């Protein structure tokens, strides 16, 4: 496929926390010298899990950010979680505010923020909530849109979802983000690889993945001296490193460039559609067999779940993951879903007259 790198992403970068005037100015200057950065982010009220952690510098940070804006020409935005935050940000001439993951999950707070923003012309970024709940994210967007913020100023921001065991701090759930795109086709969507990864190493690959999924840009944490950062030190990168990461990302065009591009793609998509149809016919056949097994178990009065057999089946199938070119995580997720559906079928058969 021909690569067209003309798609121009929106890049918002800056420190997790604004810490001092010097840190804000030095970081902003360095980011401004990377021509790809469009806007500065900086947290001044920090929604930290523990009250013992750095809580942010508060309103004085707005003064430093607006000084940096005057010097560099780069617009800036801060996180807001209540009406007082919004009013202070608007007074200070913020160009953007974002609603953080902890706030999105709370409709009272989102409504308060929306009411305080009513009619304003700032850009409003709505992060997904911490829980993988499409409805709560969608509801937050609807509250902002309901406050007369025009769609071109509302941006979806995917920062991953809290999960107990994962190699990521907040694993991305691309299907939820893509579902939000489907529901709100006129809104732009950015990805926040910093809070997804929780460490510097995989930021570039998550950013590339977002570019490949047609995201409109990135929201990345960058600090002049990441190791000494007062919050999220492990995931912040220097402006120079950020510039390097951004230069390495390919923003491929979504549109056809080669003449036979659509044809080739269409043929492969038809093939995929056919395979999906076959997969579900096979699932249906499998469930009919599960029903039959349910009837036999019922006649013989044995439980639905026969753990040993299921464990053997999982181990055997996962042993083939490499040969099949599939990840063990994917196979486990599919097997779990199939198993739950099987159990539901057998439950229906066994308890049909209860
Ligand atoms: C942040 O962007 O600094 C932040 C607190 O992020 P999140 O709400 O995604 O945890
Ligand atoms: Mn952070």
XYZ file of N, CA and C in Angstrom, residues 98-319:
666
model
N -9.743 19.717 29.909
C -10.075 18.308 29.737
C -10.729 17.768 31.006
N -11.612 16.811 30.771
C -12.293 16.150 31.879
C -11.565 14.829 32.091
N -11.021 14.637 33.269
C -10.197 13.458 33.544
C -11.031 12.208 33.770
N -10.344 11.069 33.743
C -11.029 9.775 33.840
C -11.856 9.652 35.119
N -11.326 10.174 36.220
C -12.052 10.036 37.499
C -13.306 10.884 37.514
N -13.281 11.993 36.776
C -14.444 12.889 36.736
C -15.518 12.365 35.783
N -15.090 11.814 34.648
C -16.065 11.304 33.666
C -17.008 10.298 34.315
N -16.482 9.531 35.265
C -17.298 8.515 35.933
C -18.318 9.093 36.894
N -18.329 10.411 37.085
C -19.250 11.005 38.051
C -20.172 12.037 37.367
N -21.393 11.623 37.054
C -22.304 12.508 36.310
C -22.581 13.839 37.007
N -22.559 13.876 38.352
C -22.779 15.164 39.050
C -21.670 16.141 38.657
N -20.427 15.660 38.723
C -19.292 16.544 38.410
C -19.312 16.961 36.948
N -19.591 15.996 36.068
C -19.590 16.342 34.637
C -20.655 17.401 34.366
N -21.812 17.258 34.990
C -22.876 18.239 34.776
C -22.465 19.618 35.299
N -21.796 19.605 36.446
C -21.338 20.886 37.014
C -20.344 21.572 36.063
N -19.416 20.764 35.541
C -18.427 21.303 34.589
C -19.142 21.799 33.332
N -20.087 21.014 32.838
C -20.815 21.390 31.615
C -21.551 22.716 31.838
N -22.219 22.845 32.979
C -22.977 24.076 33.244
C -22.044 25.283 33.305
N -20.874 25.087 33.913
C -19.931 26.210 34.027
C -19.337 26.570 32.662
N -19.298 25.586 31.751
C -18.723 25.840 30.421
C -19.744 26.407 29.443
N -21.006 26.350 29.817
C -22.101 26.665 28.874
C -21.770 27.846 27.964
N -21.875 27.563 26.670
C -21.692 28.638 25.681
C -20.252 29.065 25.436
N -19.259 28.485 26.156
C -17.888 28.986 25.954
C -17.286 28.388 24.673
N -16.212 28.993 24.195
C -15.630 28.562 22.913
C -14.355 27.746 23.109
N -14.087 27.299 24.343
C -12.865 26.508 24.533
C -13.066 25.096 23.989
N -11.960 24.451 23.741
C -11.987 23.058 23.326
C -12.206 22.206 24.580
N -13.072 21.209 24.509
C -13.339 20.378 25.682
C -13.005 18.920 25.339
N -12.008 18.388 26.036
C -11.621 16.991 25.807
C -12.285 16.132 26.880
N -12.928 15.063 26.455
C -13.597 14.193 27.422
C -12.887 12.839 27.433
N -12.162 12.591 28.516
C -11.486 11.291 28.628
C -12.508 10.209 28.931
N -12.163 8.972 28.594
C -13.037 7.873 29.013
C -12.946 7.735 30.535
N -14.000 7.202 31.154
C -13.958 6.950 32.593
C -13.016 5.798 32.898
N -12.741 5.567 34.166
C -11.801 4.488 34.505
C -12.364 3.100 34.191
N -13.683 2.971 34.326
C -14.320 1.672 34.079
C -14.641 1.521 32.588
N -14.571 0.281 32.095
C -14.902 0.078 30.677
C -16.408 0.169 30.443
N -16.931 1.366 30.511
C -18.363 1.584 30.425
C -18.620 2.635 29.337
N -19.072 2.156 28.186
C -19.300 3.070 27.056
C -20.361 4.107 27.412
N -21.381 3.673 28.159
C -22.511 4.574 28.433
C -22.082 5.783 29.264
N -21.207 5.566 30.242
C -20.829 6.694 31.114
C -19.992 7.711 30.325
N -19.167 7.198 29.403
C -18.363 8.083 28.544
C -19.295 8.857 27.602
N -20.236 8.124 27.008
C -21.182 8.756 26.073
C -22.030 9.796 26.822
N -22.453 9.456 28.035
C -23.278 10.378 28.818
C -22.520 11.672 29.100
N -21.229 11.558 29.413
C -20.420 12.754 29.693
C -20.361 13.636 28.441
N -20.164 13.007 27.288
C -20.101 13.773 26.033
C -21.446 14.467 25.785
N -22.540 13.751 26.052
C -23.863 14.346 25.838
C -24.094 15.538 26.765
N -23.600 15.446 28.009
C -23.765 16.578 28.939
C -23.009 17.810 28.422
N -21.788 17.586 27.886
C -21.008 18.718 27.362
C -21.706 19.297 26.124
N -22.137 18.408 25.234
C -22.819 18.885 24.020
C -24.102 19.626 24.405
N -24.747 19.174 25.477
C -25.991 19.798 25.940
C -25.762 21.196 26.505
N -24.498 21.547 26.759
C -24.202 22.888 27.273
C -23.801 23.813 26.122
N -24.291 23.478 24.927
C -24.044 24.319 23.737
C -22.572 24.439 23.376
N -21.810 23.406 23.650
C -20.422 23.381 23.145
C -20.524 22.738 21.761
N -20.069 23.437 20.713
C -20.241 22.886 19.359
C -19.366 21.646 19.133
N -19.839 20.726 18.273
C -19.114 19.459 18.077
C -17.648 19.644 17.675
N -17.360 20.713 16.947
C -15.945 20.872 16.537
C -15.060 21.187 17.730
N -15.662 21.547 18.875
C -14.859 21.831 20.075
C -14.885 20.703 21.095
N -15.581 19.617 20.781
C -15.599 18.485 21.721
C -14.723 17.373 21.142
N -13.834 16.859 21.971
C -12.906 15.825 21.493
C -12.938 14.634 22.448
N -13.021 13.444 21.869
C -12.973 12.217 22.682
C -11.508 11.894 22.970
N -11.245 11.418 24.172
C -9.852 11.129 24.532
C -9.757 9.764 25.227
N -9.123 8.825 24.523
C -8.995 7.447 25.028
C -7.703 7.309 25.826
N -7.819 7.025 27.146
C -6.633 6.928 28.014
C -6.519 5.553 28.653
N -7.258 4.574 28.084
C -7.190 3.226 28.654
C -8.084 3.111 29.878
N -8.275 1.844 30.322
C -9.239 1.566 31.386
C -8.549 0.810 32.522
N -8.980 1.118 33.758
C -8.353 0.460 34.910
C -8.635 -1.033 34.862
N -7.609 -1.821 35.068
C -7.776 -3.273 35.114
C -6.729 -3.820 36.054
N -7.055 -4.904 36.752
C -6.137 -5.345 37.791
C -4.821 -5.897 37.250
N -4.887 -6.827 36.318
C -3.596 -7.373 35.890
C -3.405 -7.143 34.405
N -2.418 -6.351 34.107
C -2.126 -6.082 32.699
C -0.712 -5.558 32.609
N -0.158 -5.687 31.417
C 1.196 -5.138 31.230
C 1.120 -3.617 31.091
N -0.087 -3.072 30.889
C -0.275 -1.629 30.787
C -0.794 -1.074 32.110
N -0.562 0.224 32.339
C -1.141 0.852 33.525
C -2.670 0.884 33.382
N -3.122 1.289 32.206
C -4.549 1.303 31.897
C -4.701 0.734 30.489
N -4.952 -0.569 30.376
C -4.971 -1.158 29.037
C -5.994 -0.483 28.110
N -5.571 -0.277 26.864
C -6.504 0.338 25.916
C -7.590 -0.660 25.537
N -8.815 -0.184 25.402
C -9.885 -1.045 24.886
C -10.363 -0.377 23.606
N -9.688 -0.756 22.519
C -9.898 -0.048 21.252
C -11.338 -0.163 20.786
N -11.983 -1.295 21.091
C -13.349 -1.462 20.572
C -14.315 -0.467 21.225
N -14.057 -0.113 22.510
C -14.937 0.861 23.167
C -14.726 2.237 22.533
N -13.464 2.574 22.295
C -13.172 3.865 21.662
C -13.791 3.922 20.252
N -13.688 2.802 19.533
C -14.235 2.806 18.169
C -15.763 2.876 18.194
N -16.365 2.266 19.207
C -17.823 2.365 19.364
C -18.220 3.837 19.625
N -17.410 4.557 20.415
C -17.688 5.975 20.662
C -17.591 6.774 19.358
N -16.655 6.399 18.538
C -16.507 7.049 17.231
C -17.730 6.833 16.369
N -18.257 5.607 16.462
C -19.440 5.287 15.664
C -20.631 6.115 16.161
N -20.725 6.261 17.496
C -21.859 7.009 18.051
C -21.739 8.506 17.828
N -20.503 8.992 17.803
C -20.306 10.452 17.664
C -19.397 10.714 16.460
N -19.926 10.447 15.247
C -19.046 10.522 14.071
C -18.487 11.907 13.792
N -19.109 12.957 14.355
C -18.572 14.281 14.016
C -17.476 14.725 14.985
N -17.209 13.930 16.022
C -16.184 14.350 16.993
C -14.817 13.784 16.650
N -13.800 14.561 16.956
C -12.425 14.062 16.802
C -12.104 13.159 17.978
N -11.130 12.293 17.778
C -10.713 11.400 18.871
C -9.191 11.415 18.991
N -8.713 11.629 20.215
C -7.267 11.575 20.475
C -6.956 10.366 21.348
N -5.687 9.995 21.369
C -5.244 8.893 22.232
C -4.210 9.445 23.218
N -4.283 8.971 24.449
C -3.335 9.370 25.496
C -2.456 8.153 25.825
N -1.375 7.962 25.056
C -0.549 6.770 25.280
C 0.162 6.793 26.633
N 0.362 7.991 27.216
C 1.096 8.069 28.485
C 0.348 7.345 29.596
N -0.952 7.667 29.743
C -1.708 7.028 30.824
C -2.091 5.596 30.486
N -2.070 5.242 29.215
C -2.283 3.837 28.838
C -1.060 3.027 29.276
N 0.127 3.507 28.928
C 1.344 2.700 29.151
C 1.826 2.759 30.603
N 1.825 3.929 31.196
C 2.339 4.042 32.570
C 3.854 4.027 32.631
N 4.501 3.773 31.502
C 5.965 3.824 31.452
C 6.353 4.269 30.040
N 7.623 4.671 29.883
C 8.003 5.314 28.619
C 8.090 4.348 27.437
N 8.406 3.096 27.741
C 8.840 2.178 26.687
C 7.869 2.023 25.511
N 6.598 1.835 25.845
C 5.710 1.478 24.734
C 4.900 2.639 24.165
N 5.249 3.869 24.592
C 4.455 5.021 24.144
C 4.439 5.111 22.611
N 5.601 4.906 21.991
C 5.669 5.045 20.532
C 4.781 4.010 19.848
N 4.772 2.782 20.349
C 3.995 1.766 19.640
C 2.493 1.960 19.839
N 2.098 2.431 21.032
C 0.660 2.710 21.231
C 0.239 3.915 20.378
N 1.130 4.908 20.290
C 0.811 6.077 19.466
C 0.650 5.662 17.998
N 1.526 4.771 17.532
C 1.417 4.307 16.141
C 0.115 3.530 15.926
N -0.235 2.742 16.927
C -1.478 1.965 16.826
C -2.677 2.922 16.698
N -2.662 4.000 17.506
C -3.755 4.981 17.429
C -3.781 5.621 16.034
N -2.604 5.926 15.507
C -2.551 6.520 14.161
C -3.148 5.547 13.143
N -2.831 4.260 13.308
C -3.337 3.262 12.367
C -4.842 3.058 12.494
N -5.388 3.406 13.665
C -6.836 3.267 13.857
C -7.548 4.590 13.551
N -6.866 5.458 12.815
C -7.460 6.721 12.353
C -7.795 7.713 13.458
N -7.075 7.648 14.571
C -7.250 8.696 15.584
C -6.811 10.026 14.968
N -7.307 11.107 15.542
C -6.991 12.425 14.979
C -5.767 13.058 15.615
N -5.198 12.420 16.619
C -4.018 13.001 17.232
C -3.697 12.372 18.564
N -2.783 13.004 19.287
C -2.268 12.429 20.531
C -2.254 13.461 21.649
N -2.303 12.941 22.872
C -2.264 13.742 24.084
C -1.176 13.065 24.919
N -0.013 13.686 25.013
C 1.141 12.979 25.585
C 1.793 13.818 26.679
N 2.240 13.111 27.728
C 2.917 13.830 28.815
C 4.407 14.006 28.512
N 4.865 15.246 28.694
C 6.278 15.528 28.467
C 6.758 16.537 29.511
N 7.921 16.246 30.069
C 8.451 17.031 31.187
C 9.914 17.330 30.881
N 10.363 18.508 31.254
C 11.739 18.904 30.935
C 12.754 17.983 31.626
N 12.353 17.439 32.788
C 13.243 16.538 33.529
C 12.382 15.419 34.138
N 11.972 14.465 33.306
C 10.964 13.481 33.724
C 11.279 12.768 35.039
N 12.552 12.431 35.242
C 12.867 11.645 36.446
C 12.593 12.404 37.741
N 12.560 13.725 37.653
C 12.298 14.478 38.881
C 10.846 14.957 38.962
N 10.003 14.471 38.065
C 8.594 14.924 38.044
C 7.888 14.567 39.347
N 6.981 15.442 39.769
C 6.263 15.219 41.032
C 5.070 14.269 40.865
N 4.699 13.971 39.619
C 3.650 12.964 39.394
C 3.946 12.249 38.079
N 3.560 10.991 38.007
C 3.710 10.184 36.784
C 5.106 10.272 36.146
N 6.132 10.219 36.977
C 7.508 10.342 36.458
C 7.834 9.243 35.432
N 7.401 8.019 35.713
C 7.819 6.882 34.879
C 7.309 6.968 33.444
N 6.199 7.684 33.240
C 5.622 7.691 31.896
C 5.909 8.970 31.108
N 6.611 9.928 31.744
C 6.845 11.182 31.028
C 8.145 11.101 30.233
N 8.158 11.793 29.087
C 9.363 11.801 28.248
C 9.832 13.244 28.090
N 11.096 13.404 27.792
C 11.603 14.766 27.578
C 11.011 15.304 26.266
N 10.963 16.626 26.119
C 10.479 17.175 24.844
C 11.291 16.645 23.649
N 12.591 16.474 23.838
C 13.407 15.979 22.715
C 12.985 14.570 22.319
N 12.782 13.722 23.321
C 12.349 12.346 23.036
C 10.951 12.344 22.408
N 10.098 13.239 22.895
C 8.750 13.324 22.330
C 8.832 13.664 20.841
N 9.694 14.609 20.534
C 9.846 15.031 19.146
C 10.297 13.853 18.275
N 11.183 13.051 18.834
C 11.675 11.866 18.130
C 10.528 10.875 17.906
N 9.752 10.655 18.964
C 8.619 9.718 18.861
C 7.653 10.208 17.783
N 7.341 11.514 17.829
C 6.369 12.057 16.869
C 6.890 11.926 15.444
N 8.189 12.133 15.261
C 8.744 12.040 13.905
C 8.672 10.619 13.367
N 8.669 9.653 14.288
C 8.663 8.255 13.840
C 7.266 7.721 13.505
N 6.232 8.464 13.849
C 4.869 7.945 13.637
C 4.411 8.198 12.203
N 3.837 7.173 11.610
C 3.310 7.323 10.242
C 1.816 7.550 10.337
N 1.371 8.702 9.868
C -0.066 9.008 9.847
C -0.568 8.684 8.452
N -0.881 7.422 8.251
C -1.310 6.995 6.921
C -2.680 7.566 6.601
N -2.876 7.806 5.313
C -4.167 8.349 4.891
C -5.232 7.261 4.949
N -6.472 7.689 5.259
C -7.573 6.725 5.281
C -8.099 6.485 3.881
N -7.750 7.383 2.963
C -8.351 7.297 1.631
C -7.480 6.511 0.669
N -8.119 6.104 -0.424
C -7.422 5.326 -1.436
C -6.360 6.174 -2.101
N -5.203 5.587 -2.318
C -4.187 6.305 -3.064
C -3.826 5.532 -4.339
N -3.666 4.221 -4.235
C -3.385 3.416 -5.419
C -4.718 3.095 -6.107
N -4.719 3.022 -7.456
C -5.984 2.842 -8.169
C -6.735 1.560 -7.791
N -6.001 0.454 -7.565
C -6.723 -0.806 -7.280
C -6.892 -1.037 -5.775
N -6.566 -0.020 -5.000
C -6.601 -0.127 -3.534
C -7.969 -0.590 -3.032
N -9.043 0.112 -3.474
C -10.390 -0.210 -2.993
C -10.784 -1.624 -3.376
N -10.455 -2.012 -4.613
C -10.813 -3.356 -5.092
C -10.194 -4.435 -4.241
N -8.889 -4.257 -4.012
C -8.174 -5.281 -3.229
C -8.752 -5.367 -1.831
N -9.028 -4.181 -1.273
C -9.546 -4.135 0.092
C -10.931 -4.759 0.148
N -11.749 -4.422 -0.847
C -13.121 -4.912 -0.877
C -13.137 -6.441 -0.950
N -12.233 -6.996 -1.772
C -12.180 -8.456 -1.923
C -11.851 -9.099 -0.572
N -10.869 -8.527 0.097
C -10.463 -9.101 1.394
C -11.566 -8.935 2.431
N -12.274 -7.792 2.368
C -13.363 -7.577 3.336
C -14.478 -8.585 3.115
N -14.763 -8.888 1.838
C -15.809 -9.888 1.552
C -15.407 -11.232 2.146
N -14.121 -11.548 1.990
C -13.614 -12.816 2.529
C -13.794 -12.858 4.052
N -13.474 -11.726 4.685
C -13.621 -11.648 6.141
C -15.087 -11.794 6.533
N -15.982 -11.134 5.803
C -17.415 -11.234 6.112
C -17.862 -12.692 6.054
N -17.366 -13.386 5.027
C -17.742 -14.797 4.858
C -17.252 -15.647 6.028
N -16.006 -15.384 6.406
C -15.430 -16.154 7.519
C -16.202 -15.879 8.803
N -16.566 -14.605 9.034
C -17.342 -14.276 10.242
C -18.671 -15.027 10.244
N -19.314 -15.093 9.085
C -20.581 -15.834 8.976
C -20.366 -17.293 9.354
N -19.292 -17.867 8.792
C -19.004 -19.286 9.078
C -18.728 -19.481 10.563
N -17.970 -18.529 11.141
C -17.630 -18.655 12.567
C -18.906 -18.743 13.401
N -19.870 -17.850 13.097
C -21.082 -17.854 13.913
C -21.966 -19.057 13.628
N -21.950 -19.581 12.405
C -22.694 -20.829 12.146
C -22.070 -21.945 12.980
N -20.729 -21.934 13.048
C -20.055 -22.974 13.845
C -20.390 -22.817 15.336
N -20.423 -21.563 15.800
C -20.794 -21.347 17.216
C -22.202 -21.886 17.466
N -23.080 -21.638 16.503
C -24.466 -22.093 16.658
C -24.516 -23.622 16.738
N -23.750 -24.276 15.836
C -23.696 -25.763 15.870
C -23.163 -26.240 17.208
N -22.121 -25.521 17.674
C -21.504 -25.917 18.932
C -22.509 -25.813 20.076
N -23.331 -24.775 20.066
C -24.295 -24.585 21.153
C -25.395 -25.651 21.084
N -25.726 -26.094 19.876
C -26.738 -27.171 19.769
C -26.198 -28.437 20.423
N -24.914 -28.685 20.228
C -24.303 -29.861 20.873
C -24.300 -29.657 22.391
N -24.013 -28.414 22.820
C -24.017 -28.128 24.267
C -25.406 -28.391 24.841
N -26.467 -28.034 24.085
C -27.842 -28.304 24.541
C -28.040 -29.803 24.755
N -27.541 -30.577 23.788
C -27.691 -32.039 23.852
C -26.962 -32.568 25.091
N -25.757 -32.054 25.314
C -24.993 -32.479 26.503
C -25.777 -32.111 27.757
N -26.392 -30.925 27.749
C -27.203 -30.484 28.887
C -28.315 -31.486 29.183
N -28.955 -31.967 28.111
C -30.044 -32.935 28.319
C -29.515 -34.215 28.953
N -28.352 -34.676 28.470
C -27.775 -35.917 29.027
C -27.397 -35.709 30.498
N -26.811 -34.539 30.812
C -26.423 -34.258 32.206
C -27.670 -34.220 33.088
N -28.721 -33.658 32.546
C -29.962 -33.559 33.330
C -30.497 -34.963 33.641
N -30.510 -35.830 32.623
C -31.008 -37.204 32.840
C -30.185 -37.926 33.894
N -28.874 -37.592 33.917
C -27.983 -38.312 34.834
C -27.680 -37.532 36.116
N -28.331 -36.384 36.244
C -28.196 -35.598 37.462
C -26.759 -35.189 37.785
N -26.031 -34.711 36.786
C -24.670 -34.221 37.083
C -24.618 -32.706 36.836
N -23.607 -32.054 37.447
C -23.541 -30.582 37.340
C -23.186 -30.150 35.921
N -23.488 -28.909 35.638
C -23.188 -28.351 34.305
C -21.682 -28.211 34.130
N -21.045 -27.621 35.143
C -19.624 -27.302 35.023
C -18.769 -28.505 35.383
N -18.024 -29.002 34.401
C -17.109 -30.105 34.696
C -15.719 -29.530 34.496
N -15.212 -29.047 35.634
C -14.044 -28.185 35.593
C -12.824 -28.835 34.941
N -12.620 -30.111 35.279
C -11.405 -30.768 34.807
C -11.385 -30.807 33.271
N -12.528 -31.185 32.709
C -12.605 -31.292 31.253
C -12.359 -29.916 30.614
N -12.931 -28.881 31.205
C -12.763 -27.549 30.637
C -11.304 -27.106 30.704
N -10.671 -27.369 31.857
C -9.265 -26.963 31.989
C -8.385 -27.663 30.963
N -8.654 -28.967 30.741
C -7.856 -29.710 29.751
C -8.024 -29.110 28.365
N -9.273 -28.798 28.054
C -9.564 -28.245 26.731
C -8.826 -26.913 26.512
N -8.845 -26.065 27.561
C -8.178 -24.764 27.451
C -6.673 -24.959 27.258
N -6.084 -25.824 28.083
C -4.631 -26.039 27.992
C -4.262 -26.555 26.603
N -5.037 -27.507 26.094
C -4.722 -28.067 24.771
C -4.805 -27.008 23.681
N -5.864 -26.231 23.731
C -6.028 -25.232 22.674
C -4.972 -24.135 22.772
N -4.695 -23.688 24.010
C -3.699 -22.614 24.151
C -2.321 -23.078 23.696
N -2.071 -24.359 23.821
C -0.801 -24.923 23.363
C -0.615 -24.742 21.865
